[in-house]
mmCIF file of C-alpha atoms in Angstrom:
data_model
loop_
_atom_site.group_PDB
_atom_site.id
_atom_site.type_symbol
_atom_site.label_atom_id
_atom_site.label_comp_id
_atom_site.label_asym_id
_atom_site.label_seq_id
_atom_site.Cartn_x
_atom_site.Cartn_y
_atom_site.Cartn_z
ATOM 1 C CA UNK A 1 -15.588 -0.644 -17.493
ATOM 2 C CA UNK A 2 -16.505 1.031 -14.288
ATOM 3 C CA UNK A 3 -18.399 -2.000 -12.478
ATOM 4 C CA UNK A 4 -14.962 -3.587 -13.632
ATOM 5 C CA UNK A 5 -12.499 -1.240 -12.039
ATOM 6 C CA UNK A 6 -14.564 -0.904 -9.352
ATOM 7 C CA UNK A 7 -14.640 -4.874 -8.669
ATOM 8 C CA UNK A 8 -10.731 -5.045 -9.300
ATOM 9 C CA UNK A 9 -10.003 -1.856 -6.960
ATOM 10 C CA UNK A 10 -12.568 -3.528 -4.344
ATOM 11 C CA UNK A 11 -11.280 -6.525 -3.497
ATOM 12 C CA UNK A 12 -7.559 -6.382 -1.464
ATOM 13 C CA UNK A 13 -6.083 -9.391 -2.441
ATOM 14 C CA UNK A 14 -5.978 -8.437 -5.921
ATOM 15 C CA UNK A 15 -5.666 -5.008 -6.557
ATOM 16 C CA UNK A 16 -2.295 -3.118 -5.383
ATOM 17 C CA UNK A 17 -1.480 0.676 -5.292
ATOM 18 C CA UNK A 18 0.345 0.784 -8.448
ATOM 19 C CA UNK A 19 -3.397 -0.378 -10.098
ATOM 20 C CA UNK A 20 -4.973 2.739 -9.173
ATOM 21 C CA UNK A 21 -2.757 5.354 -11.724
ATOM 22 C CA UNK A 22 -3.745 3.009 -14.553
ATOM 23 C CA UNK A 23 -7.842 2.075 -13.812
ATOM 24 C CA UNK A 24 -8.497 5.855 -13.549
ATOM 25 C CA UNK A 25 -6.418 6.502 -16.765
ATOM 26 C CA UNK A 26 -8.066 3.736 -18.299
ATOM 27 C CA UNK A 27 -11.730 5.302 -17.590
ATOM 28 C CA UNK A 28 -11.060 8.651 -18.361
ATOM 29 C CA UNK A 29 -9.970 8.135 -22.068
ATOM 30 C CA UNK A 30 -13.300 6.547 -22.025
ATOM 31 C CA UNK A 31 -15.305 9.153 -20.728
ATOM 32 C CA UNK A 32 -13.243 11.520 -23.294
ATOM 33 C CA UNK A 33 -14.045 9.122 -26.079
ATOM 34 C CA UNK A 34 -17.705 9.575 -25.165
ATOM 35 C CA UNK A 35 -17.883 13.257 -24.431
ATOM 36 C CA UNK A 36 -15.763 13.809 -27.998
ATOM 37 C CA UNK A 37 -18.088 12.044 -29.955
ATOM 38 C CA UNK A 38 -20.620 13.606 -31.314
ATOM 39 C CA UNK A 39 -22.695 11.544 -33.445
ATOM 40 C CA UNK A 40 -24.268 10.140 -29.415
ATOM 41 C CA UNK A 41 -26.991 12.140 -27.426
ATOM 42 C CA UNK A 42 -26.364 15.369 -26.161
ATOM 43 C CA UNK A 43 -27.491 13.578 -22.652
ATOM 44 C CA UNK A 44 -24.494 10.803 -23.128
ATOM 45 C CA UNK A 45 -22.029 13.357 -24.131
ATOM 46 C CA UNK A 46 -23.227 15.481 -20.526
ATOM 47 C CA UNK A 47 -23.278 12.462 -18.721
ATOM 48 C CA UNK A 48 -19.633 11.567 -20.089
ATOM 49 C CA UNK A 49 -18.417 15.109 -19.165
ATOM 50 C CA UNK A 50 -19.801 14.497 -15.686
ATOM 51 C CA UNK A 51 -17.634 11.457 -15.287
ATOM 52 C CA UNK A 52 -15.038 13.409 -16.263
ATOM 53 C CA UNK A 53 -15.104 15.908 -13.922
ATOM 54 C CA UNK A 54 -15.811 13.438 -10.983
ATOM 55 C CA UNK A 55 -12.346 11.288 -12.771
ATOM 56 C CA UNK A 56 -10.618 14.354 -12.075
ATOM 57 C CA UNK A 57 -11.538 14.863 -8.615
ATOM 58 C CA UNK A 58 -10.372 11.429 -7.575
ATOM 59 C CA UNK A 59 -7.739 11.844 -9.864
ATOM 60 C CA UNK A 60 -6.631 14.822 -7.937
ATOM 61 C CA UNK A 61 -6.495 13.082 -4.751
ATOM 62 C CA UNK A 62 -3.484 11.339 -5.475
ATOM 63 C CA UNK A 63 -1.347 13.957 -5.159
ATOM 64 C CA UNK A 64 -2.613 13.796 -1.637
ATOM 65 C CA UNK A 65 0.613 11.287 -0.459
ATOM 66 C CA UNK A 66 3.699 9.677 -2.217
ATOM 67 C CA UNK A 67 2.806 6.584 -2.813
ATOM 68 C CA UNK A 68 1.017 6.383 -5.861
ATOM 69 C CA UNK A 69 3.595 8.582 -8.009
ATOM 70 C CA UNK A 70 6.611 6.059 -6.114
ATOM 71 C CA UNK A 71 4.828 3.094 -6.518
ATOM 72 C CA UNK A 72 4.573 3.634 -10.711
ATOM 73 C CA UNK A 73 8.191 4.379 -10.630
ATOM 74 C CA UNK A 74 9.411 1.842 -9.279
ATOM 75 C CA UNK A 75 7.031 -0.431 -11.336
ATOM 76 C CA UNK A 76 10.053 -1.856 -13.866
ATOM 77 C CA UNK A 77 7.274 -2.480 -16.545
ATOM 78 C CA UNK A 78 6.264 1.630 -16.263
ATOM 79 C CA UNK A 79 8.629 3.306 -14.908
ATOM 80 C CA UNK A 80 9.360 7.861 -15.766
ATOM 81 C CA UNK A 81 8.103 6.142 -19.754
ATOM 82 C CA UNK A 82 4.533 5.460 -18.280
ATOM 83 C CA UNK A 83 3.900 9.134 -17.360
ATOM 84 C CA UNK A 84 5.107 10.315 -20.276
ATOM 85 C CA UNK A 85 3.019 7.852 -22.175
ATOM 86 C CA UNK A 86 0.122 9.484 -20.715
ATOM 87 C CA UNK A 87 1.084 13.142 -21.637
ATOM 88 C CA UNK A 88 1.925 14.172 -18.079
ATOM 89 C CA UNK A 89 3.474 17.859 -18.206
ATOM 90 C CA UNK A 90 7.494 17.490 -17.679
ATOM 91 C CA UNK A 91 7.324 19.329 -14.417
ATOM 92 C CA UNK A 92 5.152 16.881 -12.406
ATOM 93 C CA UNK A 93 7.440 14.043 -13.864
ATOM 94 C CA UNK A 94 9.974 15.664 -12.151
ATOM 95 C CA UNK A 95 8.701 16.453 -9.120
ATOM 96 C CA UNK A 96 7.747 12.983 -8.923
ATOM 97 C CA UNK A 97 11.437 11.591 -9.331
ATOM 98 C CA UNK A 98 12.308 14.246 -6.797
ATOM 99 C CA UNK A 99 9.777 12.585 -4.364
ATOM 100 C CA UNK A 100 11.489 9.282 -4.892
ATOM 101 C CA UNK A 101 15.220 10.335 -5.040
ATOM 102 C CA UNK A 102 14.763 12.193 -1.223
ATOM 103 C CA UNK A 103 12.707 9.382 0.270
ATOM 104 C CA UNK A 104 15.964 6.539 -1.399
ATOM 105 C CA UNK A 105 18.298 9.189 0.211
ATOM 106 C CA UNK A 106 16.487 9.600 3.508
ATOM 107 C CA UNK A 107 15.817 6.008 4.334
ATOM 108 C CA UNK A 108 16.892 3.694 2.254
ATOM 109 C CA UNK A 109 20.347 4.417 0.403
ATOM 110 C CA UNK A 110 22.752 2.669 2.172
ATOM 111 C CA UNK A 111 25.817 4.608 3.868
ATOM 112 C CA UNK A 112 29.238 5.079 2.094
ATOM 113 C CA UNK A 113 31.650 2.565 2.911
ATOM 114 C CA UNK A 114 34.752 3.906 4.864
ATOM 115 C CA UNK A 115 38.141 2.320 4.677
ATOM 116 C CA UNK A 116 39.125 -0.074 7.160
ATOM 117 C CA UNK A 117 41.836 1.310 9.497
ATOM 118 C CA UNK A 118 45.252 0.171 10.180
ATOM 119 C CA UNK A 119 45.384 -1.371 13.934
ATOM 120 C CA UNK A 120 47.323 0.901 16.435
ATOM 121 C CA UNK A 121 49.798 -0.684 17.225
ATOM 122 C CA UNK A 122 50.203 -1.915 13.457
ATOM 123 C CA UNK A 123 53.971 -0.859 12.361
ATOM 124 C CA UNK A 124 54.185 1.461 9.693
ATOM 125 C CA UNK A 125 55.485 1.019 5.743
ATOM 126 C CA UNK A 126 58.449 1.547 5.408
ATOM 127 C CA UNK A 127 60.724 0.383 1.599
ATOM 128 C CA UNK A 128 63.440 -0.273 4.131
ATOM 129 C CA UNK A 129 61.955 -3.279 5.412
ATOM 130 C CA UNK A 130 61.290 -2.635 9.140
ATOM 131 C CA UNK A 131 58.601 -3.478 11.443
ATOM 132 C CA UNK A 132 57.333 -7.346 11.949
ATOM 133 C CA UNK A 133 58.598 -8.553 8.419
ATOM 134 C CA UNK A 134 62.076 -7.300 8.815
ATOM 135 C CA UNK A 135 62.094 -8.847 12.189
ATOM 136 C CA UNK A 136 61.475 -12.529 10.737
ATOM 137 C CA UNK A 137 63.673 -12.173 8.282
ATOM 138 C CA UNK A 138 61.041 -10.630 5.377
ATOM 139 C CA UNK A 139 59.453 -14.014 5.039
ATOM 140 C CA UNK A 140 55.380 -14.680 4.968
ATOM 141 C CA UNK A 141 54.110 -10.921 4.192
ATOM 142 C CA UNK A 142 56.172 -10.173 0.649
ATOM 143 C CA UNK A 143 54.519 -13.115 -1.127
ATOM 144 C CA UNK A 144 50.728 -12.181 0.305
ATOM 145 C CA UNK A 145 51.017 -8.699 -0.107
ATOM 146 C CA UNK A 146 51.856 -9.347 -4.033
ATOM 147 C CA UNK A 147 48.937 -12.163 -4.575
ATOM 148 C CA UNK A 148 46.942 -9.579 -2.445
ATOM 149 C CA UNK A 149 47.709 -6.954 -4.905
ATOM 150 C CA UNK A 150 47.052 -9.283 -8.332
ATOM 151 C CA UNK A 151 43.585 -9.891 -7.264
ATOM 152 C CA UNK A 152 42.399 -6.183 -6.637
ATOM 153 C CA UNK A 153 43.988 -5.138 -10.058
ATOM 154 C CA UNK A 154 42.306 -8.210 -11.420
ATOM 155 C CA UNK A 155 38.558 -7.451 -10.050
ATOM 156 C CA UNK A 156 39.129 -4.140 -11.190
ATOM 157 C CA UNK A 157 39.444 -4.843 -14.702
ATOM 158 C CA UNK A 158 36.412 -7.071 -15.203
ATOM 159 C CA UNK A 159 34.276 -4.799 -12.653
ATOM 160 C CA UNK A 160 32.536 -3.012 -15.941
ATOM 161 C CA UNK A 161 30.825 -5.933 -16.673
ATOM 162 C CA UNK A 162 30.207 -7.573 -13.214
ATOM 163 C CA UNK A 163 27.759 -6.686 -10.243
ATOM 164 C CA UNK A 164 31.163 -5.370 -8.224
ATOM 165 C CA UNK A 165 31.134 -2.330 -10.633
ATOM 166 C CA UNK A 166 27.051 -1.590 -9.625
ATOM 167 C CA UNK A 167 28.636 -0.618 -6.617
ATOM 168 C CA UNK A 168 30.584 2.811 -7.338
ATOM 169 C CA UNK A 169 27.090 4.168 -8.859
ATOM 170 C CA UNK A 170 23.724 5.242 -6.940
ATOM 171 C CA UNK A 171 21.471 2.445 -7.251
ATOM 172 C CA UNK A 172 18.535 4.091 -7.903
ATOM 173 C CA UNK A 173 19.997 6.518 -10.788
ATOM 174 C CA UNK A 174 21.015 3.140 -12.482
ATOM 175 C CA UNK A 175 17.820 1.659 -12.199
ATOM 176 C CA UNK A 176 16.313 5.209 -13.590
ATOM 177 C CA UNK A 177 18.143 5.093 -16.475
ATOM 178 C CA UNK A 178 17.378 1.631 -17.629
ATOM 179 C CA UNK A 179 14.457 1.337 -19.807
ATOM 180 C CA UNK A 180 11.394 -0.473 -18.363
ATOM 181 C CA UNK A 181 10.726 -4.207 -18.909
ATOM 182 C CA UNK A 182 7.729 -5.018 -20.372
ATOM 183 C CA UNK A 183 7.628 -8.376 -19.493
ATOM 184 C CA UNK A 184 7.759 -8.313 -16.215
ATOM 185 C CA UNK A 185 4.220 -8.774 -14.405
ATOM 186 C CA UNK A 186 4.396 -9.795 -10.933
ATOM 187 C CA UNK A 187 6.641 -6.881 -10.025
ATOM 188 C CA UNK A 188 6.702 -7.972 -6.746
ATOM 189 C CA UNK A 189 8.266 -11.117 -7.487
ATOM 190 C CA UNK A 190 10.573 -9.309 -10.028
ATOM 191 C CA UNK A 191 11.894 -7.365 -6.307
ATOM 192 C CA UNK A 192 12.379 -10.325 -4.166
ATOM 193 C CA UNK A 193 13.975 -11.677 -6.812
ATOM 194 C CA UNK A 194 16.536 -8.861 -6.982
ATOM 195 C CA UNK A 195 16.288 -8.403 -3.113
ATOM 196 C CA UNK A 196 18.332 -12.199 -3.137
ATOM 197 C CA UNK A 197 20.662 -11.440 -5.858
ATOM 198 C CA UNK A 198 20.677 -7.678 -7.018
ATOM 199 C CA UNK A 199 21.185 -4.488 -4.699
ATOM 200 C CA UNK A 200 18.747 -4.987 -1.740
ATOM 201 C CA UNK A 201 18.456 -1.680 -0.512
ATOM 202 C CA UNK A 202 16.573 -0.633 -3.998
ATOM 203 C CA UNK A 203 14.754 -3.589 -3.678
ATOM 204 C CA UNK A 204 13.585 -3.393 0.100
ATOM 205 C CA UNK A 205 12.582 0.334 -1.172
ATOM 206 C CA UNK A 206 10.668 -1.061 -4.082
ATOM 207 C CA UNK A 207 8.976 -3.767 -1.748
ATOM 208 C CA UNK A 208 7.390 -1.459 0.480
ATOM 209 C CA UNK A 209 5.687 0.435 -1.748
ATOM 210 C CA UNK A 210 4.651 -2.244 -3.972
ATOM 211 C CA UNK A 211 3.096 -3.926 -1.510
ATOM 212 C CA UNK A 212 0.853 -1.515 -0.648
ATOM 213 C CA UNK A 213 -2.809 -2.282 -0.898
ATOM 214 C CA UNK A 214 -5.022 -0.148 -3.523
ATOM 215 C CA UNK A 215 -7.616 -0.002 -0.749
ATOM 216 C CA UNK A 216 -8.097 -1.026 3.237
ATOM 217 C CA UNK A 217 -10.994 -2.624 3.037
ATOM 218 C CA UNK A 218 -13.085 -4.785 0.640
ATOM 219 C CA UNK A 219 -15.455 -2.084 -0.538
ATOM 220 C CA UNK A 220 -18.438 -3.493 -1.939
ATOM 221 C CA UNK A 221 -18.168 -6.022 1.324
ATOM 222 C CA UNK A 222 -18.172 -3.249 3.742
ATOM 223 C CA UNK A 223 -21.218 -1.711 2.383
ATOM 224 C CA UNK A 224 -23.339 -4.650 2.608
ATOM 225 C CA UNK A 225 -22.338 -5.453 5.898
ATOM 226 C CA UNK A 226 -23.380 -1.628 7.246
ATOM 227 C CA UNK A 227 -26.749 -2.145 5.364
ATOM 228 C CA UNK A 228 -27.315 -5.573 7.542
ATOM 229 C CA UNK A 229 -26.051 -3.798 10.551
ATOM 230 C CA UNK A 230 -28.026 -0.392 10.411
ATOM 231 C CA UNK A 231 -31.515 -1.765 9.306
ATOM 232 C CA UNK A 232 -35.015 -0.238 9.294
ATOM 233 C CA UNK A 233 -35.419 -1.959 13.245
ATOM 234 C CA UNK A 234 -31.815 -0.394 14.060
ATOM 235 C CA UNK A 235 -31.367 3.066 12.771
ATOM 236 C CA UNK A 236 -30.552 4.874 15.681
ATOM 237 C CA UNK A 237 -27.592 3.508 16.014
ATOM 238 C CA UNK A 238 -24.836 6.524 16.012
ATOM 239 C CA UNK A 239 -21.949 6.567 14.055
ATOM 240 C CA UNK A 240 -19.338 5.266 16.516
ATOM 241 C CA UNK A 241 -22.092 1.840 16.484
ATOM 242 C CA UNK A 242 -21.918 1.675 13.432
ATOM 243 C CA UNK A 243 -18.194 1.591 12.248
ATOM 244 C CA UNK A 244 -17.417 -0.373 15.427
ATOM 245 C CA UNK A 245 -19.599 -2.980 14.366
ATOM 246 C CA UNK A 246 -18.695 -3.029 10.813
ATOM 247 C CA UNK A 247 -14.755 -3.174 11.402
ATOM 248 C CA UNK A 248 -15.483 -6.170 14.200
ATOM 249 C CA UNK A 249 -17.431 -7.799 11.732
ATOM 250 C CA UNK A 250 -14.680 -7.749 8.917
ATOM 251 C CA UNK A 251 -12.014 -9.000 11.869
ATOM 252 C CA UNK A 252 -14.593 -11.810 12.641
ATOM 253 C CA UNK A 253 -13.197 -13.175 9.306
ATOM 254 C CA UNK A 254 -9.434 -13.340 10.317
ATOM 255 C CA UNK A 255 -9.168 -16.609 11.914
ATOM 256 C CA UNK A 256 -7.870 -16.469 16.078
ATOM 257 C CA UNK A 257 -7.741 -12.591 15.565
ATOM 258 C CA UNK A 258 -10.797 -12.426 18.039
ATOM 259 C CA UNK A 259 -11.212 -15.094 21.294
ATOM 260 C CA UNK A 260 -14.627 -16.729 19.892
ATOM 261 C CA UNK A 261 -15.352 -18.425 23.484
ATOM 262 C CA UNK A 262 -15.042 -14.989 25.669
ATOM 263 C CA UNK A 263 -17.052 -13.185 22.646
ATOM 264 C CA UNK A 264 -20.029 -15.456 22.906
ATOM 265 C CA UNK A 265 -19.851 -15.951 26.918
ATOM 266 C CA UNK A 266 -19.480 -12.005 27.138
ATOM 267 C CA UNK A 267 -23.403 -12.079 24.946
ATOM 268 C CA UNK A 268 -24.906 -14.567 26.659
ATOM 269 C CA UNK A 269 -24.032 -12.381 30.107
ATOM 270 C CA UNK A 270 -25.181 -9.286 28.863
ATOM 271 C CA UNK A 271 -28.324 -10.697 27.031
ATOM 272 C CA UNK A 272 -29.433 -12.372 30.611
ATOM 273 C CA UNK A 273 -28.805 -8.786 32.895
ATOM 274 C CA UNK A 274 -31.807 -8.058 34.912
ATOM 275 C CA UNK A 275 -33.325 -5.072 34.365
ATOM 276 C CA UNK A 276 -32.569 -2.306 36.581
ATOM 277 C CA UNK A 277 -35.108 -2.230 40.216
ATOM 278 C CA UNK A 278 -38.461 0.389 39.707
ATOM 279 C CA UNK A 279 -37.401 0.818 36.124
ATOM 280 C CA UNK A 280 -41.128 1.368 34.113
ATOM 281 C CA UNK A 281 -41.434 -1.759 31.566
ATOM 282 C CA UNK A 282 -41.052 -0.068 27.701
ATOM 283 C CA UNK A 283 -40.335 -0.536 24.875
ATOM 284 C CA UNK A 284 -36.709 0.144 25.499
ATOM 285 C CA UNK A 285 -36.487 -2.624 28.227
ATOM 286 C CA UNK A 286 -33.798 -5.326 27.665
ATOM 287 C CA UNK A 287 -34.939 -8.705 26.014
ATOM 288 C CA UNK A 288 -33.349 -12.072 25.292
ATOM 289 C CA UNK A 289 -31.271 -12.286 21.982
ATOM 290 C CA UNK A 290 -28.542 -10.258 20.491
ATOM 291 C CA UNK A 291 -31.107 -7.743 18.814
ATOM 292 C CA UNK A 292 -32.353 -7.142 22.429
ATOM 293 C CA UNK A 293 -28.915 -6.384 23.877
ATOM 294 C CA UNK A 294 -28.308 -4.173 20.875
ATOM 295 C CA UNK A 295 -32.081 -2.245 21.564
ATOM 296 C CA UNK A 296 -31.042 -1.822 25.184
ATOM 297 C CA UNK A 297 -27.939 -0.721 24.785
ATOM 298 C CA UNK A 298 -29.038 2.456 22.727
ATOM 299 C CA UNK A 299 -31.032 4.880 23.669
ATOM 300 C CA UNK A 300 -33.702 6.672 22.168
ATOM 301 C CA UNK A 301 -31.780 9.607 20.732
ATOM 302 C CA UNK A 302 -29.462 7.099 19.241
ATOM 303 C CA UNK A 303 -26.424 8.018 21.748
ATOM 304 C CA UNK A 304 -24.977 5.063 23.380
ATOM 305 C CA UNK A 305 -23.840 5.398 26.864
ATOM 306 C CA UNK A 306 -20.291 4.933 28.150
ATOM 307 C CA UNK A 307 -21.702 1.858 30.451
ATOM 308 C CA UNK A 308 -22.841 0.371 27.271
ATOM 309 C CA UNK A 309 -20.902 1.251 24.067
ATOM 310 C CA UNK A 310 -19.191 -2.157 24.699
ATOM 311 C CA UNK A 311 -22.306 -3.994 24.831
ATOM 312 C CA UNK A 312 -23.712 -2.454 21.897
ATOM 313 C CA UNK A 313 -20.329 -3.511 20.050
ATOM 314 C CA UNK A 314 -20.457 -6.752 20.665
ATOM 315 C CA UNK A 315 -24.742 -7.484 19.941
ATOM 316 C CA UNK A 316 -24.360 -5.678 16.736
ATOM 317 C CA UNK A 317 -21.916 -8.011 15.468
ATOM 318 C CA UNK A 318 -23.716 -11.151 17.372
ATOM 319 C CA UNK A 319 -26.581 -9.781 14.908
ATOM 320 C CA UNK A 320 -24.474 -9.557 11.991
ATOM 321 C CA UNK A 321 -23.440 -13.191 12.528
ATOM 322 C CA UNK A 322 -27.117 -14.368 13.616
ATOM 323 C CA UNK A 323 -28.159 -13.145 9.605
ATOM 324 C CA UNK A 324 -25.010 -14.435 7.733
#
């Protein structure tokens, strides 16, 4: 169940924020399953209270931003019923629908409406028939104003029972008190839906949080690109090398995101440049290759220079590319 998780979280084109709440539920009615049973080892039971204090501390984390607690919310298929599914005390339910309600009223709740106003130099009513209509001889405005007057009474009656009488109530408090839909399972879809034919203020809301990706990079990717980057030839490299290098390599993979031609020309410059006049021939001098441009352009405490931090950018990933 872990290697699971971990493979669903991992990879960004599957897993979205509203995921993360569940997997780490999920696993920790495992690990309680485990540490509660005591016919198992002693050592499985500690090992499954372990996990359970490490669950917790990631758990914990959460509460860190918004977006988790919002993003469940405004899941339709789990919704206020998921947390309370899951035996979350009342109070952080509520604090959670707190969250949401200022962050609809802040940016997303549309303004009132205000009445249209009556032109300036519009004449005023009057039951004795003055103004513009008295002037023609009443005829035109008496008939319009009645047919005018049928259709709002009209749209008023049916409005219980049609999208027009949505409109006098907060969107979001309707949407609250609905119960969730357990079929739905794309909520995304279920939003842009809406945002075409429902109240697209909730729905733009819904969408940006939604969309949110459970993690920024592909995990189990980025570690196996730092292990080809830092290797047992390369491990001076500093920090700043390192992540440099690793976040140009993952860009590398987003076609026209980087200019290929200038990349390449730019290490074929650098991997040419003549070594510097009297300088004593070592084991740090500069050699053909994009593993030589990376040796020169650290030194031997690991620091790279500001002349050269760009250079050792770019040869780390030319060596990243030279293995794949």
């Amino acid at each position: 169940p872990f290697l699971f998780a971990t493979k669903k979280i991992s990879v960004s084109d599957r897993a979205l924020v509203q995921d993360v709440i569940p997997y780490m539920d999920i696993l920790t009615n495992l690990v309680d399953k485990f540490r509660k049973d005591e016919k198992l080892a002693p050592s499985v039971r500690a090992t499954a209270q372990r996990g359970r204090v490490i669950l917790d501390k990631y758990y914990t984390l959460t509460d860190e931003t918004m977006i988790y607690r919002l993003a469940m919310i405004l899941h339709p298929g789990h919704k206020l019923q998921y947390f309370r599914d899951e035996n979350w005390p009342e109070e952080w339910i509520t604090e959670a629908v707190e969250l949401l309600r200022a962050e609809w009223r802040e940016y997303y709740k549309p303004a009132p409406e205000e009445p249209e106003e009556a032109p300036a130099d519009a004449p005023a009513p009057s039951s004795k028939g003055k103004g513009k209509a008295a002037a023609s001889g009443g005829r035109g405005t008496g008939r319009k104003s009645a047919q005018a007057s049928t259709k709002n009474a009209t749209t008023a009656l049916f409005a219980s029972i049609s999208n027009a009488g949505k409109g006098t109530r907060d969107a979001l408090e309707v949407y609250l008190e609905e119960p969730k839909l357990l079929t739905i399972k794309d909520p995304l879809e279920h939003w842009h839906m809406m945002s075409q034919s429902g109240d697209p203020s909730l729905a733009r809301m819904a969408l940006d949080f939604l969309s949110v990706p459970a993690t920024s990079t592909d995990a189990e990717r980025a570690f196996s690109r730092g292990h080809l980057t830092v290797s047992r030839l390369r491990h001076s490299l500093n920090e700043e090398s390192v992540r440099t290098s690793t976040v140009l390599g993952s860009w590398a993979n987003i076609p026209d995101l980087i200019p290929e031609e200038d990349f390449i020309e730019f290490i074929k410059t650098s991997s040419r440049r003549p070594r510097a006049a009297g300088a004593a021939a070592d084991n740090n001098a500069p050699v053909a290759g994009p593993s030589g441009v990376a040796h020169a352009a650290t030194s031997q405490n690991g620091n790279v220079s500001a002349s050269s931090s760009k250079l050792s950018v770019s040869s780390s990933q030319a060596t990243v590319i030279e293995i794949d």
